[in-house]
mmCIF file with all atom_site columns, C-alpha atoms in Angstrom:
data_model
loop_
_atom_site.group_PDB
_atom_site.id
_atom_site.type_symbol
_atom_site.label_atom_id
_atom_site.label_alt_id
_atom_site.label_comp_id
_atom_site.label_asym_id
_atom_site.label_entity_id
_atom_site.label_seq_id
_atom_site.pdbx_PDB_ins_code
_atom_site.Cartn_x
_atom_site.Cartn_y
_atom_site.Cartn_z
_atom_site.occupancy
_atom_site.B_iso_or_equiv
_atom_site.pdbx_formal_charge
_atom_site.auth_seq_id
_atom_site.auth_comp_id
_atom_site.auth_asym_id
_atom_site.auth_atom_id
_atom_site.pdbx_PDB_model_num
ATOM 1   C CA . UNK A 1 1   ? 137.161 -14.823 -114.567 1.00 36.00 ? 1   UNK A CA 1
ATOM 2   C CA . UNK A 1 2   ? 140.097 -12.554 -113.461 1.00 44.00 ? 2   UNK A CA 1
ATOM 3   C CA . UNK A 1 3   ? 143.044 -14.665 -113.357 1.00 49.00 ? 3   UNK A CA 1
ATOM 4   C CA . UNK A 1 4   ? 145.025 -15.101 -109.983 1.00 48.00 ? 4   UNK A CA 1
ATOM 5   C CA . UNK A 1 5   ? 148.097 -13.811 -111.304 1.00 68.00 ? 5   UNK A CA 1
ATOM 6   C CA . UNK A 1 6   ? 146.749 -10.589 -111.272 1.00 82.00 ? 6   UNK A CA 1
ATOM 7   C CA . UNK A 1 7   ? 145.810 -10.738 -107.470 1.00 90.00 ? 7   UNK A CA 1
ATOM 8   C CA . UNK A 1 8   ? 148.820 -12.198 -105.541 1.00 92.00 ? 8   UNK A CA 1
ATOM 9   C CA . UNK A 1 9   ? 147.052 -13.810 -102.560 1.00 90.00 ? 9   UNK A CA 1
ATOM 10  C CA . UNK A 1 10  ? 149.647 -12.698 -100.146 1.00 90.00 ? 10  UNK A CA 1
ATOM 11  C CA . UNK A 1 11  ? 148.563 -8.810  -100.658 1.00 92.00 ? 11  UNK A CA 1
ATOM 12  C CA . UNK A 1 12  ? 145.488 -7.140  -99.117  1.00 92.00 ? 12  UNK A CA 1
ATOM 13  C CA . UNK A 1 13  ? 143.573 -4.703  -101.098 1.00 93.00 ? 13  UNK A CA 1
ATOM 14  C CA . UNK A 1 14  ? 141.373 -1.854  -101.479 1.00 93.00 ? 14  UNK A CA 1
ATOM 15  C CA . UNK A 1 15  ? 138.344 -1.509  -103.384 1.00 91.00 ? 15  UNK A CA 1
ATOM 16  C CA . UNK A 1 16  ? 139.905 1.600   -104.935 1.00 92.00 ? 16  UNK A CA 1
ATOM 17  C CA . UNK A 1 17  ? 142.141 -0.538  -106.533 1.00 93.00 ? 17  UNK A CA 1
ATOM 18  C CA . UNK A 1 18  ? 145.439 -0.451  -104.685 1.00 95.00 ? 18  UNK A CA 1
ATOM 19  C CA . UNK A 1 19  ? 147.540 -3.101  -102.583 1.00 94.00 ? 19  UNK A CA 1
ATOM 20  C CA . UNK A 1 20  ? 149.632 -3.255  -99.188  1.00 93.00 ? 20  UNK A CA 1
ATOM 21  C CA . UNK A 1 21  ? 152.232 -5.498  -99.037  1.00 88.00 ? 21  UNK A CA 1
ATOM 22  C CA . UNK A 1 22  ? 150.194 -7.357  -95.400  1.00 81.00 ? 22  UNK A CA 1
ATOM 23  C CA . UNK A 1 23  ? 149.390 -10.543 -95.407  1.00 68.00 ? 23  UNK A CA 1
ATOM 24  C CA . UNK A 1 24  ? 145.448 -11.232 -95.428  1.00 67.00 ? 24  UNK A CA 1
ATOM 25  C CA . UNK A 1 25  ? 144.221 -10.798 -92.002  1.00 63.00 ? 25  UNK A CA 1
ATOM 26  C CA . UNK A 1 26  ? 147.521 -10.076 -90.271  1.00 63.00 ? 26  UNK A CA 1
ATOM 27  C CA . UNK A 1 27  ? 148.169 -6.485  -88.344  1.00 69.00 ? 27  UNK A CA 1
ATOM 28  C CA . UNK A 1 28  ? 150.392 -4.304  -90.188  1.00 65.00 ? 28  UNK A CA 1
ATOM 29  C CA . UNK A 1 29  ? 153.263 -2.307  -88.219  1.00 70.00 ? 29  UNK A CA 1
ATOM 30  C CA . UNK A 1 30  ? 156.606 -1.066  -89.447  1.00 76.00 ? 30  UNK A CA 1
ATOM 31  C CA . UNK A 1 31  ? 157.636 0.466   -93.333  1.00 87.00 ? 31  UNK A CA 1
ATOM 32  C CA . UNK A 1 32  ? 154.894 -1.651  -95.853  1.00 91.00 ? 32  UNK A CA 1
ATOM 33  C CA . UNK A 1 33  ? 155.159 -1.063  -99.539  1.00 94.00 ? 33  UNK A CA 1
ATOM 34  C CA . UNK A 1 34  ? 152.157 0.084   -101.667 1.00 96.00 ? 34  UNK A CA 1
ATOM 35  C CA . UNK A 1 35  ? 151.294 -0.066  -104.945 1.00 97.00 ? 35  UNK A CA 1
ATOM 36  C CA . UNK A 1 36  ? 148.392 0.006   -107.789 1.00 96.00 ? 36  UNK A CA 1
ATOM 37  C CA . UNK A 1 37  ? 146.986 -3.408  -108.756 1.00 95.00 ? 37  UNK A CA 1
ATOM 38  C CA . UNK A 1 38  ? 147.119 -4.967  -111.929 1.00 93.00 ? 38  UNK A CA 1
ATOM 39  C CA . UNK A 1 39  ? 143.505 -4.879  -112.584 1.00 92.00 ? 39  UNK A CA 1
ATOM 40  C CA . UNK A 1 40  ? 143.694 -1.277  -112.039 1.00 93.00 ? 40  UNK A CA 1
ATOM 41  C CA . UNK A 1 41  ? 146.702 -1.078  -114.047 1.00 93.00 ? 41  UNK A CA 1
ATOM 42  C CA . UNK A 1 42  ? 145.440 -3.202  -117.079 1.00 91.00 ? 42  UNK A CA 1
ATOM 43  C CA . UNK A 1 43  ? 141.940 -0.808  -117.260 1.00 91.00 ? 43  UNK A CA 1
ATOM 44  C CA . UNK A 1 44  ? 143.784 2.392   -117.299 1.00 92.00 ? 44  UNK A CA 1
ATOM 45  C CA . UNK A 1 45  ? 146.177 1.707   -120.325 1.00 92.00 ? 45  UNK A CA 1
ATOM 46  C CA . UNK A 1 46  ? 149.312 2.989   -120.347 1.00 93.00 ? 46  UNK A CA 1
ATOM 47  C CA . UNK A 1 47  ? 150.649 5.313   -117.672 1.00 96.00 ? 47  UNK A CA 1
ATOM 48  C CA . UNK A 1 48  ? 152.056 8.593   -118.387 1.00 96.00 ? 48  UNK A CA 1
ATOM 49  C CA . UNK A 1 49  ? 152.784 10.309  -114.927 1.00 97.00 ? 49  UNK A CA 1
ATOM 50  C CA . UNK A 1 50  ? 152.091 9.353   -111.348 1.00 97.00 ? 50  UNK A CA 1
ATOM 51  C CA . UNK A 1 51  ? 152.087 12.088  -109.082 1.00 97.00 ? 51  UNK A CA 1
ATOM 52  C CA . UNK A 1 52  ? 153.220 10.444  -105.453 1.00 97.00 ? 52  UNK A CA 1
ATOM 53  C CA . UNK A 1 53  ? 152.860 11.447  -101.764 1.00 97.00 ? 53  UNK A CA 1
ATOM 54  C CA . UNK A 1 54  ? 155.906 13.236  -100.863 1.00 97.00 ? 54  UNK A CA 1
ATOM 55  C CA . UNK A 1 55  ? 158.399 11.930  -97.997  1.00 98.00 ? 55  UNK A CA 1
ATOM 56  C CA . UNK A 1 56  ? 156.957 12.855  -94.208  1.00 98.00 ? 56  UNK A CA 1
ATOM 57  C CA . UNK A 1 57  ? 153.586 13.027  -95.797  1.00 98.00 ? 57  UNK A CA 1
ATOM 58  C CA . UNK A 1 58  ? 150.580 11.569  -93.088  1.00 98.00 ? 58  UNK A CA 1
ATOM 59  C CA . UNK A 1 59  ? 148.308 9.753   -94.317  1.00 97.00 ? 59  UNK A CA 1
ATOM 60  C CA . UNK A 1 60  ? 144.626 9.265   -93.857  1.00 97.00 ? 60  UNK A CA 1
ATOM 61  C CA . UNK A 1 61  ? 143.334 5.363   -94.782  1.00 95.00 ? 61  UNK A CA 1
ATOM 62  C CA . UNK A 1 62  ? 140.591 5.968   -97.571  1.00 95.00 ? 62  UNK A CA 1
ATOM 63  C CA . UNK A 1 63  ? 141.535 9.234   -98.400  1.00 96.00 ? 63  UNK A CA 1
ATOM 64  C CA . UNK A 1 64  ? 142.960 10.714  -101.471 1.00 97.00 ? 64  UNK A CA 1
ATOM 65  C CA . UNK A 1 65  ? 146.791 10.800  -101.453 1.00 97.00 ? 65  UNK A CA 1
ATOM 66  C CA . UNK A 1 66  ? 148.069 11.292  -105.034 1.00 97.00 ? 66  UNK A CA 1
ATOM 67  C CA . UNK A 1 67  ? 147.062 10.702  -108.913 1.00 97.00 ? 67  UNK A CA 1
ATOM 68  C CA . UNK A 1 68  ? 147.542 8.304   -111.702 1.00 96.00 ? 68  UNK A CA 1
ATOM 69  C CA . UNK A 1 69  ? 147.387 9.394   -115.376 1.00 96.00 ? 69  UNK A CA 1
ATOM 70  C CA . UNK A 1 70  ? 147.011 7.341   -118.130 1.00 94.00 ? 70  UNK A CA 1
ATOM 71  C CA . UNK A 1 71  ? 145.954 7.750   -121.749 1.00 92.00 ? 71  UNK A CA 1
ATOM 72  C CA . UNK A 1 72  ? 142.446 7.272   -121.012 1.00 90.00 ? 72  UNK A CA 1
ATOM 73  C CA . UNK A 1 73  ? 141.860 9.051   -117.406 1.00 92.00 ? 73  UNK A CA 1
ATOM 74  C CA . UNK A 1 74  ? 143.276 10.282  -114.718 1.00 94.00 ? 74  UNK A CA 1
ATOM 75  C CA . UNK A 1 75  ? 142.484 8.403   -110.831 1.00 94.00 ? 75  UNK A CA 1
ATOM 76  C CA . UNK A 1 76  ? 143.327 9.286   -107.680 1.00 95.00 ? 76  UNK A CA 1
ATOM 77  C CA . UNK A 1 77  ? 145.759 7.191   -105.616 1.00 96.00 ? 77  UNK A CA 1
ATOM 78  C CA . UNK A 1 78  ? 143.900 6.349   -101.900 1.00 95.00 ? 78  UNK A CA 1
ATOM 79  C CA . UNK A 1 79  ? 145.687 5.215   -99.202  1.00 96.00 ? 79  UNK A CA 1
ATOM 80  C CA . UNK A 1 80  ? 144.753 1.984   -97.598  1.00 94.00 ? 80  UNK A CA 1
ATOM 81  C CA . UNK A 1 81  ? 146.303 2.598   -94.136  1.00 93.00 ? 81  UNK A CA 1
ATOM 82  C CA . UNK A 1 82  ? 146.925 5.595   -91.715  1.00 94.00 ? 82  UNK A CA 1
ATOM 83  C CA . UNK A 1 83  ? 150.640 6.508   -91.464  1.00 95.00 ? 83  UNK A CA 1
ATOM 84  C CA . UNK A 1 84  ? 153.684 8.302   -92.811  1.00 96.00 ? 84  UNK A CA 1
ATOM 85  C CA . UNK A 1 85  ? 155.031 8.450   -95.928  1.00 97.00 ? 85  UNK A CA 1
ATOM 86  C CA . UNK A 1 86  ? 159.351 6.654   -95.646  1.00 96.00 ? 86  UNK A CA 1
ATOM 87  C CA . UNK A 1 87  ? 159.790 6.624   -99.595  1.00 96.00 ? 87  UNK A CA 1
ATOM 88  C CA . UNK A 1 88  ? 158.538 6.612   -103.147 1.00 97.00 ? 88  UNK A CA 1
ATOM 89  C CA . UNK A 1 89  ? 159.818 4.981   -106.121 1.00 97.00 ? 89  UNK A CA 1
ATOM 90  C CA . UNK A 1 90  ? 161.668 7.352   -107.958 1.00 97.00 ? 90  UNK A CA 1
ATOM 91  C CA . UNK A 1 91  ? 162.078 5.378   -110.787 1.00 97.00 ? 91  UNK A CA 1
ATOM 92  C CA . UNK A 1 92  ? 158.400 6.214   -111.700 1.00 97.00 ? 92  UNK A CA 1
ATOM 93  C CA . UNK A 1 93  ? 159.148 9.746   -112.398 1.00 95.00 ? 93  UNK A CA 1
ATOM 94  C CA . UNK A 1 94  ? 161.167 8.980   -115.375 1.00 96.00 ? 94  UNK A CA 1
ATOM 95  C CA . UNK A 1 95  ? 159.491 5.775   -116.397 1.00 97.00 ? 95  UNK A CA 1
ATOM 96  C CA . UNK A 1 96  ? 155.692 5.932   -114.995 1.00 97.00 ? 96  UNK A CA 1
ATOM 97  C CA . UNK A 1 97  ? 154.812 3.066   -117.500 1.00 96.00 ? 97  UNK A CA 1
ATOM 98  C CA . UNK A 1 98  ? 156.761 0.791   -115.044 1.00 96.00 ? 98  UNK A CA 1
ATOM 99  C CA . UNK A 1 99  ? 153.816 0.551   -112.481 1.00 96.00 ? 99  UNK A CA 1
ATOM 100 C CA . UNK A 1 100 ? 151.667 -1.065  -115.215 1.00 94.00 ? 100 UNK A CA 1
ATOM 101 C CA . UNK A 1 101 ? 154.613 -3.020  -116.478 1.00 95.00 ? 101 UNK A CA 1
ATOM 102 C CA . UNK A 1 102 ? 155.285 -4.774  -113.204 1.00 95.00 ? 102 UNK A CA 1
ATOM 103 C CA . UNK A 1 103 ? 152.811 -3.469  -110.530 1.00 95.00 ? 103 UNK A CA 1
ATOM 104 C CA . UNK A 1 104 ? 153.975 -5.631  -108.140 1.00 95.00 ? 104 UNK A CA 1
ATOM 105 C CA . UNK A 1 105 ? 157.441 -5.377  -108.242 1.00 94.00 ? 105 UNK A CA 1
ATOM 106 C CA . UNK A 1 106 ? 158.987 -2.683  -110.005 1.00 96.00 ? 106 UNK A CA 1
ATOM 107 C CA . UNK A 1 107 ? 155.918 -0.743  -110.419 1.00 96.00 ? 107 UNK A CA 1
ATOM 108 C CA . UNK A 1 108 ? 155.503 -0.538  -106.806 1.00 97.00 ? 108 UNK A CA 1
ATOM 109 C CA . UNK A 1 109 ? 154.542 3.446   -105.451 1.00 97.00 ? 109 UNK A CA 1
ATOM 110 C CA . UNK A 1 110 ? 155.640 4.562   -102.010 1.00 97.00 ? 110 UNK A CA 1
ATOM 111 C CA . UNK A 1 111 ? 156.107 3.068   -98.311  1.00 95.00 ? 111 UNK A CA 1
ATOM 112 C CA . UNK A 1 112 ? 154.218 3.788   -95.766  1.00 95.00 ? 112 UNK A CA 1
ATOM 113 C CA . UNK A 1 113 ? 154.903 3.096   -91.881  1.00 93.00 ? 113 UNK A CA 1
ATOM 114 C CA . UNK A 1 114 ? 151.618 2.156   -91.258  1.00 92.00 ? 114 UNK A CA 1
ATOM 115 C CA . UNK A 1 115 ? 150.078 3.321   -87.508  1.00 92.00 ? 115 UNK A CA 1
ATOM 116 C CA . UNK A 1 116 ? 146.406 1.343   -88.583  1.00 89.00 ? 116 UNK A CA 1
ATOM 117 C CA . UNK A 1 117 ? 145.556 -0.526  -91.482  1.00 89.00 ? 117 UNK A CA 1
ATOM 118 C CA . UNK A 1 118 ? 142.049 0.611   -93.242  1.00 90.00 ? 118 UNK A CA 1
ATOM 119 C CA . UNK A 1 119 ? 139.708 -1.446  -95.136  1.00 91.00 ? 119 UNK A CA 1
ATOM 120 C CA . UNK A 1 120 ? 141.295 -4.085  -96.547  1.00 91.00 ? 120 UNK A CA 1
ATOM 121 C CA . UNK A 1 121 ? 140.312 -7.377  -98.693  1.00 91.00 ? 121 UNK A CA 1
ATOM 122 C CA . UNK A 1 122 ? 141.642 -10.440 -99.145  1.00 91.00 ? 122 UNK A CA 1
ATOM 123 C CA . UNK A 1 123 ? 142.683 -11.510 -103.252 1.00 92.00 ? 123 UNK A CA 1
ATOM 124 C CA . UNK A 1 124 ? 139.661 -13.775 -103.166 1.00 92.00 ? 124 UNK A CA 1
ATOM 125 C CA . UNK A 1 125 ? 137.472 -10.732 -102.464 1.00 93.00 ? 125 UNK A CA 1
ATOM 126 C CA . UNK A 1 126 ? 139.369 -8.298  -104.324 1.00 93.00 ? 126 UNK A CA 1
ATOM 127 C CA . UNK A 1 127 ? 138.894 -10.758 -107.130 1.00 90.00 ? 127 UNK A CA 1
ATOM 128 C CA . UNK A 1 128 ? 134.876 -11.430 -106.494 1.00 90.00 ? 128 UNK A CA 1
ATOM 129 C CA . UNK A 1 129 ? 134.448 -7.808  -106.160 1.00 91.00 ? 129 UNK A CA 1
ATOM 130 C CA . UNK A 1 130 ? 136.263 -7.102  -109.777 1.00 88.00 ? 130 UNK A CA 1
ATOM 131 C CA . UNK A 1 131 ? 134.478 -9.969  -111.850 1.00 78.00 ? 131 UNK A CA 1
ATOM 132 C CA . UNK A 1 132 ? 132.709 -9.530  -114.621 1.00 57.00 ? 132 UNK A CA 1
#
């Protein structure tokens, strides 16, 4: 059984793996923060580099936008909304362990000022879907 602290219920989700900061079910508009979840985070290992949309960047929901290496693999970064890249967390280029660390806080990726949100699930079906 996954535990719910890996799955904040006040997150959406992909089924690649990543979270929006949107509340289950609510429209996203305006700068949201993205980031890897902690499922993801706890199969990969520890991370060695993260290589991030730049600034300005648009974005395509469900496409590839970025990679995540680790000691075991290396996984692209999709984007779960359409938009434009505001910001990415510099702090991962000198310490890319901190998105496994604290992948909802610290660990966080890049903004994104979202124009349409893509396929999204809530933490229960994140959760079902990543089970067993």
């Amino acid at each position: 059984m996954t535990s719910p602290d890996l799955v904040p219920a006040n997150l959406s989700y992909t089924s690649d793996h990543e979270w929006i900061a949107v509340e289950p079910g609510a429209t996203a508009s305006g700068e949201v923060r993205v980031g890897l979840s902690a499922i993801a985070t706890e199969a990969l290992g520890e991370i060695v580099f993260v290589d991030l949309p730049a600034v300005g960047t648009e974005l395509t929901a469900g496409e590839a936008c970025g990679e995540i290496e680790s000691t075991k693999s290396v996984s692209e970064l999709v984007s779960p909304a359409d938009g434009t890249v505001v910001s990415v967390n510099e702090a991962l280029a000198d310490n890319p362990a901190l998105v496994g660390e604290d992948p909802y806080g610290e660990g966080w990726l890049f903004t994104v000022e979202v124009a349409s949100l893509g396929e999204v699930l809530d933490a229960a079906a994140y959760r079902a879907r990543n089970e067993g």
